[in-house]
PDB file of C-alpha atoms in Angstrom:
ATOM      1  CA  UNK A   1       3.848   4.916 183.249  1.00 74.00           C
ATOM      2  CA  UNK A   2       6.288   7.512 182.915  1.00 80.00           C
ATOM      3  CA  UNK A   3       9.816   6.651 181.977  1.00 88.00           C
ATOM      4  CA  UNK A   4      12.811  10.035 182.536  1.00 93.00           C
ATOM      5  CA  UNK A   5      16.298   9.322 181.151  1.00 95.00           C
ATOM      6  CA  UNK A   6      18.373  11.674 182.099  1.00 97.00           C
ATOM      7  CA  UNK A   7      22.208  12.019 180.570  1.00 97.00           C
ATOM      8  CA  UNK A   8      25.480  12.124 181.077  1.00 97.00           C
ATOM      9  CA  UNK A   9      25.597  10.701 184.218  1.00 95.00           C
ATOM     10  CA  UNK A  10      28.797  12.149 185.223  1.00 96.00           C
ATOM     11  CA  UNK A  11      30.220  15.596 183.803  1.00 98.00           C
ATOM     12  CA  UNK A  12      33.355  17.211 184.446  1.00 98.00           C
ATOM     13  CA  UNK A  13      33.824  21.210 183.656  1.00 98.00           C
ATOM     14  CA  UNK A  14      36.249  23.732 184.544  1.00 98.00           C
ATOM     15  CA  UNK A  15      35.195  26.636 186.432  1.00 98.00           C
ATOM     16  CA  UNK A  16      33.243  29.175 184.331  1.00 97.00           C
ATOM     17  CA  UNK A  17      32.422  26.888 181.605  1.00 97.00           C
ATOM     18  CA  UNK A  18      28.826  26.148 180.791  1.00 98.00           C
ATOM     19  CA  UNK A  19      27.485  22.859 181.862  1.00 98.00           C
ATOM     20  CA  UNK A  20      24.136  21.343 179.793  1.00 98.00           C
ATOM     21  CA  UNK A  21      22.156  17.966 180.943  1.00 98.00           C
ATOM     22  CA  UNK A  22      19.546  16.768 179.673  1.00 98.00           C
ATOM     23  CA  UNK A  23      16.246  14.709 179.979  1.00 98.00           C
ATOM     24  CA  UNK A  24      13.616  12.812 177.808  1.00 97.00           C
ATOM     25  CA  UNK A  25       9.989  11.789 179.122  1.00 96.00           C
ATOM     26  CA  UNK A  26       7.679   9.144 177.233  1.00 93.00           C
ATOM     27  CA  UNK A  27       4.802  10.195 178.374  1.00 89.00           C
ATOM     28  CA  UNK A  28       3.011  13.110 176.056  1.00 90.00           C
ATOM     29  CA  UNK A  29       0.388  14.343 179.258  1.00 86.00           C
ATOM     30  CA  UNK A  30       3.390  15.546 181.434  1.00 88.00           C
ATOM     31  CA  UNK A  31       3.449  19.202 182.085  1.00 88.00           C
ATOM     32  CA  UNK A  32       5.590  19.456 184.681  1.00 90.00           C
ATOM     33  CA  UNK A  33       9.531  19.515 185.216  1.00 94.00           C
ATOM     34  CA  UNK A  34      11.041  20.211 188.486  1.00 94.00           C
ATOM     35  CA  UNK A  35      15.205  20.111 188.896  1.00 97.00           C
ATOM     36  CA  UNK A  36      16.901  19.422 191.906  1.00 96.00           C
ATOM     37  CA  UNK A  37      20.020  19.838 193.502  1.00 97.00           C
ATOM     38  CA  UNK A  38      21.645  17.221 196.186  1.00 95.00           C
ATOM     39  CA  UNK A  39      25.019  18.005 197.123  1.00 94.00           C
ATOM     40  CA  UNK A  40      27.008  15.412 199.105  1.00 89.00           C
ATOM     41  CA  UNK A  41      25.286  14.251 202.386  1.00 85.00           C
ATOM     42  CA  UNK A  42      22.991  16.734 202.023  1.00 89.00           C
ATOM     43  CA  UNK A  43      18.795  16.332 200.506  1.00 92.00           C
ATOM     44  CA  UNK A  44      17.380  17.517 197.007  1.00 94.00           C
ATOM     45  CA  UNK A  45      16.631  21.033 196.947  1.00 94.00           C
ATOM     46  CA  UNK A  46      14.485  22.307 194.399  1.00 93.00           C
ATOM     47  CA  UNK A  47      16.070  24.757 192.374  1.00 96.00           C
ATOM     48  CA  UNK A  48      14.165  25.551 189.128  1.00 96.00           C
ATOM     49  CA  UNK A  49      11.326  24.253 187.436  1.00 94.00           C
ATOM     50  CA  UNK A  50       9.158  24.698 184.086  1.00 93.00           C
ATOM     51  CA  UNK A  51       5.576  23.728 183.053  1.00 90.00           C
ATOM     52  CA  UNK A  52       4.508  23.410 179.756  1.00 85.00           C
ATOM     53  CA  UNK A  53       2.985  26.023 178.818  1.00 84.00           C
ATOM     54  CA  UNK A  54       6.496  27.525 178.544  1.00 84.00           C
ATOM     55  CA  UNK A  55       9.656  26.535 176.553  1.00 91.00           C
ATOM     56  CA  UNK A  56      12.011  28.653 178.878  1.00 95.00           C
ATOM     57  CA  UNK A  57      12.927  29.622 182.341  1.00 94.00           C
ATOM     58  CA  UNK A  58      15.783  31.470 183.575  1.00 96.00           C
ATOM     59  CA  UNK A  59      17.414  32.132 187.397  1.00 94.00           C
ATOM     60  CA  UNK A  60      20.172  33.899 187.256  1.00 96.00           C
ATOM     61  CA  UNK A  61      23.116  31.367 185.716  1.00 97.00           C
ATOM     62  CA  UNK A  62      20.682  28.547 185.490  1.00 98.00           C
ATOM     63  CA  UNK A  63      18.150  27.920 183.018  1.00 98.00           C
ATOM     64  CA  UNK A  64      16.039  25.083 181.641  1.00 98.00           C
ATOM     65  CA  UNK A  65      14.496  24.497 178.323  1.00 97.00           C
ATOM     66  CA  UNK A  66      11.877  22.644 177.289  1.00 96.00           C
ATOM     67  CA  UNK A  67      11.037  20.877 174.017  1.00 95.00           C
ATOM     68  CA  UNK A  68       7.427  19.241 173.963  1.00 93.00           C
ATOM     69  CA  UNK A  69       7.406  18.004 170.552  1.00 94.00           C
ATOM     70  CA  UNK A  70      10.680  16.365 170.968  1.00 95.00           C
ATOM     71  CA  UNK A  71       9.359  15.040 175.115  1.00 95.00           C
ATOM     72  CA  UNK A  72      12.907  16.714 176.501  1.00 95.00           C
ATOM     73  CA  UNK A  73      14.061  19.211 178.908  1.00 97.00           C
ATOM     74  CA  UNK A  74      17.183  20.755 179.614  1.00 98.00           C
ATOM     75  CA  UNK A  75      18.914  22.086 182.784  1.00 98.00           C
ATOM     76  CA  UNK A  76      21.901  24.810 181.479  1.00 98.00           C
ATOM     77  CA  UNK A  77      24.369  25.933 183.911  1.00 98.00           C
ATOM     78  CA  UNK A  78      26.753  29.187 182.824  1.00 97.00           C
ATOM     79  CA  UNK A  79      29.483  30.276 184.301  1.00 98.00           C
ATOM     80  CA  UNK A  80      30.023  27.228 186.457  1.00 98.00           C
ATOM     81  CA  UNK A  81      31.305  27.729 190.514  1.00 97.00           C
ATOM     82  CA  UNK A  82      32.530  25.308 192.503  1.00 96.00           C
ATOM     83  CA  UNK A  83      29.872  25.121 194.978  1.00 96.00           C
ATOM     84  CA  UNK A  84      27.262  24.247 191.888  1.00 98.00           C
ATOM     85  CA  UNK A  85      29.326  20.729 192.053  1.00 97.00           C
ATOM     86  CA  UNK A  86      26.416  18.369 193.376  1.00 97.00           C
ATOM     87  CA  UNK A  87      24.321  15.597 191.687  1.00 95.00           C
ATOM     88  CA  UNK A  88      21.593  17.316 189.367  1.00 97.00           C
ATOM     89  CA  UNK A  89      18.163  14.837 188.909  1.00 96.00           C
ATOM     90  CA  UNK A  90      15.505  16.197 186.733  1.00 96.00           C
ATOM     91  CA  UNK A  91      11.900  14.603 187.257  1.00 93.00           C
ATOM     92  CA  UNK A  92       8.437  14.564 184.869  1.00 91.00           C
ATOM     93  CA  UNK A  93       5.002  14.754 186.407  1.00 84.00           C
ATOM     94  CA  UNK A  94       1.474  15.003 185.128  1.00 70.00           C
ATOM     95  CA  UNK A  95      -1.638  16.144 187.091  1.00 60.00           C
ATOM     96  CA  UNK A  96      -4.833  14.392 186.846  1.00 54.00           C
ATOM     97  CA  UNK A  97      -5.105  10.926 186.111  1.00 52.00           C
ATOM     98  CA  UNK A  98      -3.242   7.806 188.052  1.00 50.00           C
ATOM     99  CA  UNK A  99       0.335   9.248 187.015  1.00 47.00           C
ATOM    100  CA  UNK A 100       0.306  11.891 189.487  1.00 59.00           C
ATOM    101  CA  UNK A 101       3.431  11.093 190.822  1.00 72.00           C
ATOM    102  CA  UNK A 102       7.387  12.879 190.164  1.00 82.00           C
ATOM    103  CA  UNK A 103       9.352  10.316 188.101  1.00 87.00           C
ATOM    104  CA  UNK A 104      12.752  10.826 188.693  1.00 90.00           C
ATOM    105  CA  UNK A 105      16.219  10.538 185.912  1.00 93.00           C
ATOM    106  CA  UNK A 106      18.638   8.856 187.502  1.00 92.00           C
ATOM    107  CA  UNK A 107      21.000  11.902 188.173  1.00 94.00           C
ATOM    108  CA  UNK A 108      23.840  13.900 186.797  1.00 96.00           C
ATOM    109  CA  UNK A 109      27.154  14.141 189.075  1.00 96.00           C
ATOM    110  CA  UNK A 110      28.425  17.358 188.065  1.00 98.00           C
ATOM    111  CA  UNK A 111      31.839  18.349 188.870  1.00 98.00           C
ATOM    112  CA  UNK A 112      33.217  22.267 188.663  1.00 98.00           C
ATOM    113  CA  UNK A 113      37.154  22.063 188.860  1.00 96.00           C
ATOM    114  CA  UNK A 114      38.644  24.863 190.494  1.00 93.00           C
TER     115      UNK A 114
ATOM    116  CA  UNK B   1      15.485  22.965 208.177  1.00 54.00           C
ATOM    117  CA  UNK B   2      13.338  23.445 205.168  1.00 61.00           C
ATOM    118  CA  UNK B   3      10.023  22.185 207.127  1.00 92.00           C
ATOM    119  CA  UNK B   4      10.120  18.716 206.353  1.00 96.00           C
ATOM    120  CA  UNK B   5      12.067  16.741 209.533  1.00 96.00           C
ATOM    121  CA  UNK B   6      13.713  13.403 209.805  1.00 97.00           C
ATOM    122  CA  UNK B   7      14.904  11.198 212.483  1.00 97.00           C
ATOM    123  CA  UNK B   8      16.815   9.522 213.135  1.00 97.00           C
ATOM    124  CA  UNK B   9      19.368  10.968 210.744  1.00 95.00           C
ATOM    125  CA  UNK B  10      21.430   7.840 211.240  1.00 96.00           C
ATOM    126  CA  UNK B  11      20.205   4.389 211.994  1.00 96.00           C
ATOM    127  CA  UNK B  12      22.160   1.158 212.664  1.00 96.00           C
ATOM    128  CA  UNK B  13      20.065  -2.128 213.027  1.00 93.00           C
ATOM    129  CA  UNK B  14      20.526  -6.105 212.959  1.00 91.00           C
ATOM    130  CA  UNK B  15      18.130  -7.770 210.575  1.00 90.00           C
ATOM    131  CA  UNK B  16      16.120  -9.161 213.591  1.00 89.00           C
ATOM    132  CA  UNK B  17      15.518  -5.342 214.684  1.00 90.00           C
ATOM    133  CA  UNK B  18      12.433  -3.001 214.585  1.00 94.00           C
ATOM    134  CA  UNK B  19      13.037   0.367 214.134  1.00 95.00           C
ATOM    135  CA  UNK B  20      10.657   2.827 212.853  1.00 97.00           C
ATOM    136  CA  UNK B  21      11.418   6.048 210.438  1.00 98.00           C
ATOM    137  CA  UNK B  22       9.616   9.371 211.214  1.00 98.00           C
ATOM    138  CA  UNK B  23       8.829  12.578 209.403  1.00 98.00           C
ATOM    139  CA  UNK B  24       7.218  15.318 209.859  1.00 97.00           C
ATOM    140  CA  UNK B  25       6.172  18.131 208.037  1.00 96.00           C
ATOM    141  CA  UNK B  26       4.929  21.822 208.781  1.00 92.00           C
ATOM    142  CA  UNK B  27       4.202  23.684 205.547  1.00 94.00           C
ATOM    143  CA  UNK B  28       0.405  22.224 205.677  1.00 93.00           C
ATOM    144  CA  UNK B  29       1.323  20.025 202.334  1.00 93.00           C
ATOM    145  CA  UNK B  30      -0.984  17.061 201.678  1.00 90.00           C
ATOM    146  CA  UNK B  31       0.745  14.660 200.511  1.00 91.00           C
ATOM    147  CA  UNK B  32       3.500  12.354 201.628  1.00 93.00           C
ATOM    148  CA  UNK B  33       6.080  10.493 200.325  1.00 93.00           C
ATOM    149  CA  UNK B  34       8.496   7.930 201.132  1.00 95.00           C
ATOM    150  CA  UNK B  35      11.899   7.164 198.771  1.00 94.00           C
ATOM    151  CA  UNK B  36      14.865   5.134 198.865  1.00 94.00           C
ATOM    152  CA  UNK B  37      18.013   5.994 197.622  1.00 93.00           C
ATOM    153  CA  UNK B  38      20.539   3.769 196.818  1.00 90.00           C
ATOM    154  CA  UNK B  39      23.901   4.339 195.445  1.00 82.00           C
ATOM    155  CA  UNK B  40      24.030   4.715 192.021  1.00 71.00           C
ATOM    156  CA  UNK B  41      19.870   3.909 191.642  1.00 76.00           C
ATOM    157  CA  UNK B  42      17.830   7.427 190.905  1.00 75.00           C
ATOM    158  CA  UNK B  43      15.200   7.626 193.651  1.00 87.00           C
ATOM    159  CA  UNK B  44      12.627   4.774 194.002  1.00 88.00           C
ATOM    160  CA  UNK B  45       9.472   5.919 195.109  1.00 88.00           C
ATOM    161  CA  UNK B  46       8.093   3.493 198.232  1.00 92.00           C
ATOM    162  CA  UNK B  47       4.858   5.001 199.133  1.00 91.00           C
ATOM    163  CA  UNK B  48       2.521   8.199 198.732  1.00 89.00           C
ATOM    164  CA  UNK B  49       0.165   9.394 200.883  1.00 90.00           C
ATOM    165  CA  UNK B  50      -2.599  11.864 200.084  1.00 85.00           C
ATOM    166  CA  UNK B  51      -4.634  13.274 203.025  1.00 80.00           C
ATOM    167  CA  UNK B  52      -3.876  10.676 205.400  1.00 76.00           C
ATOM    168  CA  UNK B  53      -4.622   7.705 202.939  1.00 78.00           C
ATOM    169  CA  UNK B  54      -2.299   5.348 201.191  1.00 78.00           C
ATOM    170  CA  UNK B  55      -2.893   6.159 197.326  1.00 75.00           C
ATOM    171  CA  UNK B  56       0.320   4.242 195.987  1.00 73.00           C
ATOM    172  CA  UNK B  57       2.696   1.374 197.139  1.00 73.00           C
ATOM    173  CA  UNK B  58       5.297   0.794 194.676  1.00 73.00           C
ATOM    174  CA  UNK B  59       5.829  -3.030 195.425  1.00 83.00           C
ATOM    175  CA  UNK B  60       7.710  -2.391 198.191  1.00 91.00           C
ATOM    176  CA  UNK B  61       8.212  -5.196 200.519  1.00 93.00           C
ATOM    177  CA  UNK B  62       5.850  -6.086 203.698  1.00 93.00           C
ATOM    178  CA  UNK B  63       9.469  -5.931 205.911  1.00 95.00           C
ATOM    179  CA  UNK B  64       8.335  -1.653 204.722  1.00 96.00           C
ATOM    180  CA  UNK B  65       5.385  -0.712 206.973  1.00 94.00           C
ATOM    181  CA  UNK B  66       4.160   3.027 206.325  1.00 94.00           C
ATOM    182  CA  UNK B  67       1.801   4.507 208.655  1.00 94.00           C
ATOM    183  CA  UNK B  68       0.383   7.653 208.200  1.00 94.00           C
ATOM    184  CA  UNK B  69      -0.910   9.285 211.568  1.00 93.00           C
ATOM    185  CA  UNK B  70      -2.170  12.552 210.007  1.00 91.00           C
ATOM    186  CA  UNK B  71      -0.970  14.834 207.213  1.00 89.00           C
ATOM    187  CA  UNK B  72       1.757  16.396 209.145  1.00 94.00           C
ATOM    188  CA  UNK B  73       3.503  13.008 210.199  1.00 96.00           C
ATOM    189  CA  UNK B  74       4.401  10.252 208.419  1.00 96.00           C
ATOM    190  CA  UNK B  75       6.560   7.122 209.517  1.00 97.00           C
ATOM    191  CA  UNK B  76       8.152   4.077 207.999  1.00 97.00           C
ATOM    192  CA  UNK B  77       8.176   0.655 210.454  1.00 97.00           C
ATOM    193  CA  UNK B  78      10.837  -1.290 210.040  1.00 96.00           C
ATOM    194  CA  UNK B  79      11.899  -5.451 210.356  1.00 94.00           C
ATOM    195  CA  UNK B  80      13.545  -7.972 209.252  1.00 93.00           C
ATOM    196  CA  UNK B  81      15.394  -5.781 207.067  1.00 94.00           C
ATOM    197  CA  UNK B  82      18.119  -6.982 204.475  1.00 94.00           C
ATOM    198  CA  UNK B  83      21.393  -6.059 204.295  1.00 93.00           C
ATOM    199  CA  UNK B  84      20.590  -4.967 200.602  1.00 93.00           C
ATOM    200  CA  UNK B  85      17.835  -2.264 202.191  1.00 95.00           C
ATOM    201  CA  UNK B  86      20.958  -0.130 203.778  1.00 95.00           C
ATOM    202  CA  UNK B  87      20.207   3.228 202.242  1.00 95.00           C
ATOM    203  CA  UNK B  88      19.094   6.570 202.448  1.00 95.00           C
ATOM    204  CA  UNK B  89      15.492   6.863 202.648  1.00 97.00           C
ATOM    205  CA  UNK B  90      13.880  10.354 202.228  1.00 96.00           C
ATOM    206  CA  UNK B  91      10.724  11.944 203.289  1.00 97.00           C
ATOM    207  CA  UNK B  92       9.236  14.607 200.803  1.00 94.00           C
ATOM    208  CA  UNK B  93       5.568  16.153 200.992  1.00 94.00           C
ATOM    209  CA  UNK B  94       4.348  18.596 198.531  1.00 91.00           C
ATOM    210  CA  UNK B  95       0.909  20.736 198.499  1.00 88.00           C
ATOM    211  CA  UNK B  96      -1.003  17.792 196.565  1.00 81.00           C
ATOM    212  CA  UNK B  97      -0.555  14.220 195.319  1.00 75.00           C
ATOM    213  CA  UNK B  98      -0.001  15.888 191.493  1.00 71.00           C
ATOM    214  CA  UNK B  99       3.284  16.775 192.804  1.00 69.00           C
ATOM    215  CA  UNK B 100       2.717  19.995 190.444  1.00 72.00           C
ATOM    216  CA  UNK B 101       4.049  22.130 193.026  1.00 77.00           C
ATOM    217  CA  UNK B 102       7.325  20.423 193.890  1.00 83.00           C
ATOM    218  CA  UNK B 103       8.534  18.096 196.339  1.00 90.00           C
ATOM    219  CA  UNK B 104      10.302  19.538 199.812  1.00 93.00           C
ATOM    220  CA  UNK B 105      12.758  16.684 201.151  1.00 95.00           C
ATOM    221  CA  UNK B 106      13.831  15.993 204.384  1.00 95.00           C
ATOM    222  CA  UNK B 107      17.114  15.172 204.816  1.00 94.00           C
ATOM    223  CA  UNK B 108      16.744  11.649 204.788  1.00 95.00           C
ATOM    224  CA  UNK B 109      18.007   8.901 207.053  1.00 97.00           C
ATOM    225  CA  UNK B 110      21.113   6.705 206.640  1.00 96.00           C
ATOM    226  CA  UNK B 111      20.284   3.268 207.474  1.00 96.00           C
ATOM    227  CA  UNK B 112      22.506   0.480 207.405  1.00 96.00           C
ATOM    228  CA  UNK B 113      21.409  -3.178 207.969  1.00 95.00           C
ATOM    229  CA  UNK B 114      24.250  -5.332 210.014  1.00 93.00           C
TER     230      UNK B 114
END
């Protein structure tokens, strides 16, 4: 099945800095990679996502590469606020076949300092 | 709300309880999916549903009873829980089972086994 690793696990930036985290996948037939936001207490939100067909996808300050040779995606965040301090978990999915399911990373805890 | 609701949003049991977990959904998605979500653990996938039917349990233990109702409601059954199974357990549907689309959570309930 599919395996996401997703790194660091913790990252620490002052405000308006650029933050970067980033994800492998093992398996080749994924095509598509959702990001979500939780912030503290609160559920995942989606907040960008890429399929691929494409290598890159911008909203606004956030933007996510991806790299299907290498199997790994990217979430980039510029000009950092405080309120984009939340854990960030990127996730892998295929369509068709028996691994139709999201596999989750683990999670980044991202931390803007003020 | 983001069309996917949980209750109870906080739940308290003994390990000779039985509580039950519900969810429901209104954005006529599909599929149906329970997680848990520990600290420091990315999130486990328990069970999917697609259309009503049980398509994947992730070796969760029989103390984990899904039942599916119909594809706007989905609930977890709960006994002779652990004190290790206090967690936050989240409901997500999406349009299908490919999870192509992305996931919309609820916002999950806090249990805690006593």
């Amino acid at each position: 099945g599919e395996n996401v690793e997703q790194h660091p696990s913790t990252l620490s930036v002052q405000e308006g800095d650029s933050a970067v985290i980033k994800c492998t996948y093992s398996d080749s037939a994924s095509n598509y990679f959702p990001w979500y936001k939780q912030e503290l207490g609160k559920r995942p939100q989606l907040i960008i996502d890429i399929r691929s067909n494409v290598g890159e996808k911008k909203d606004q300050r956030i933007a996510v590469t991806l790299n299907k040779t290498a199997k790994h995606f990217s979430l980039h965040i510029t000009e950092t606020q405080p309120e984009d301090s939340a854990v960030y978990f990127c996730a892998a999915s295929s369509s068709g076949g028996s691994n139709y399911k999201l596999t989750f990373g683990k999670g980044t805890l991202l931390t803007v300092n003020p | 709300e983001t069309g996917v609701t949980q209750t109870p949003r906080h739940l308290v049991m003994g390990m000779t309880n039985k509580k039950s977990l519900k969810c429901e959904q209104h954005l006529g998605h599909n599929a149906m999916y329970w997680y848990k979500q520990s600290a420091k653990k990315p999130l486990e996938l328990m069970f999917v549903y697609s259309l009503e039917e049980r398509v994947e349990n992730n070796s969760v233990p029989s103390r984990f009873s899904p039942e599916c109702p119909n594809s706007s409601h989905l609930f977890l059954h709960l006994h002779t829980l652990q004190p290790e199974d206090s967690a936050l357990y989240l409901c997500a549907s999406s349009q299908d089972r490919s999870g192509a689309y992305g996931y919309t959570f609820g916002s999950g309930t806090r249990l805690t086994v006593v």
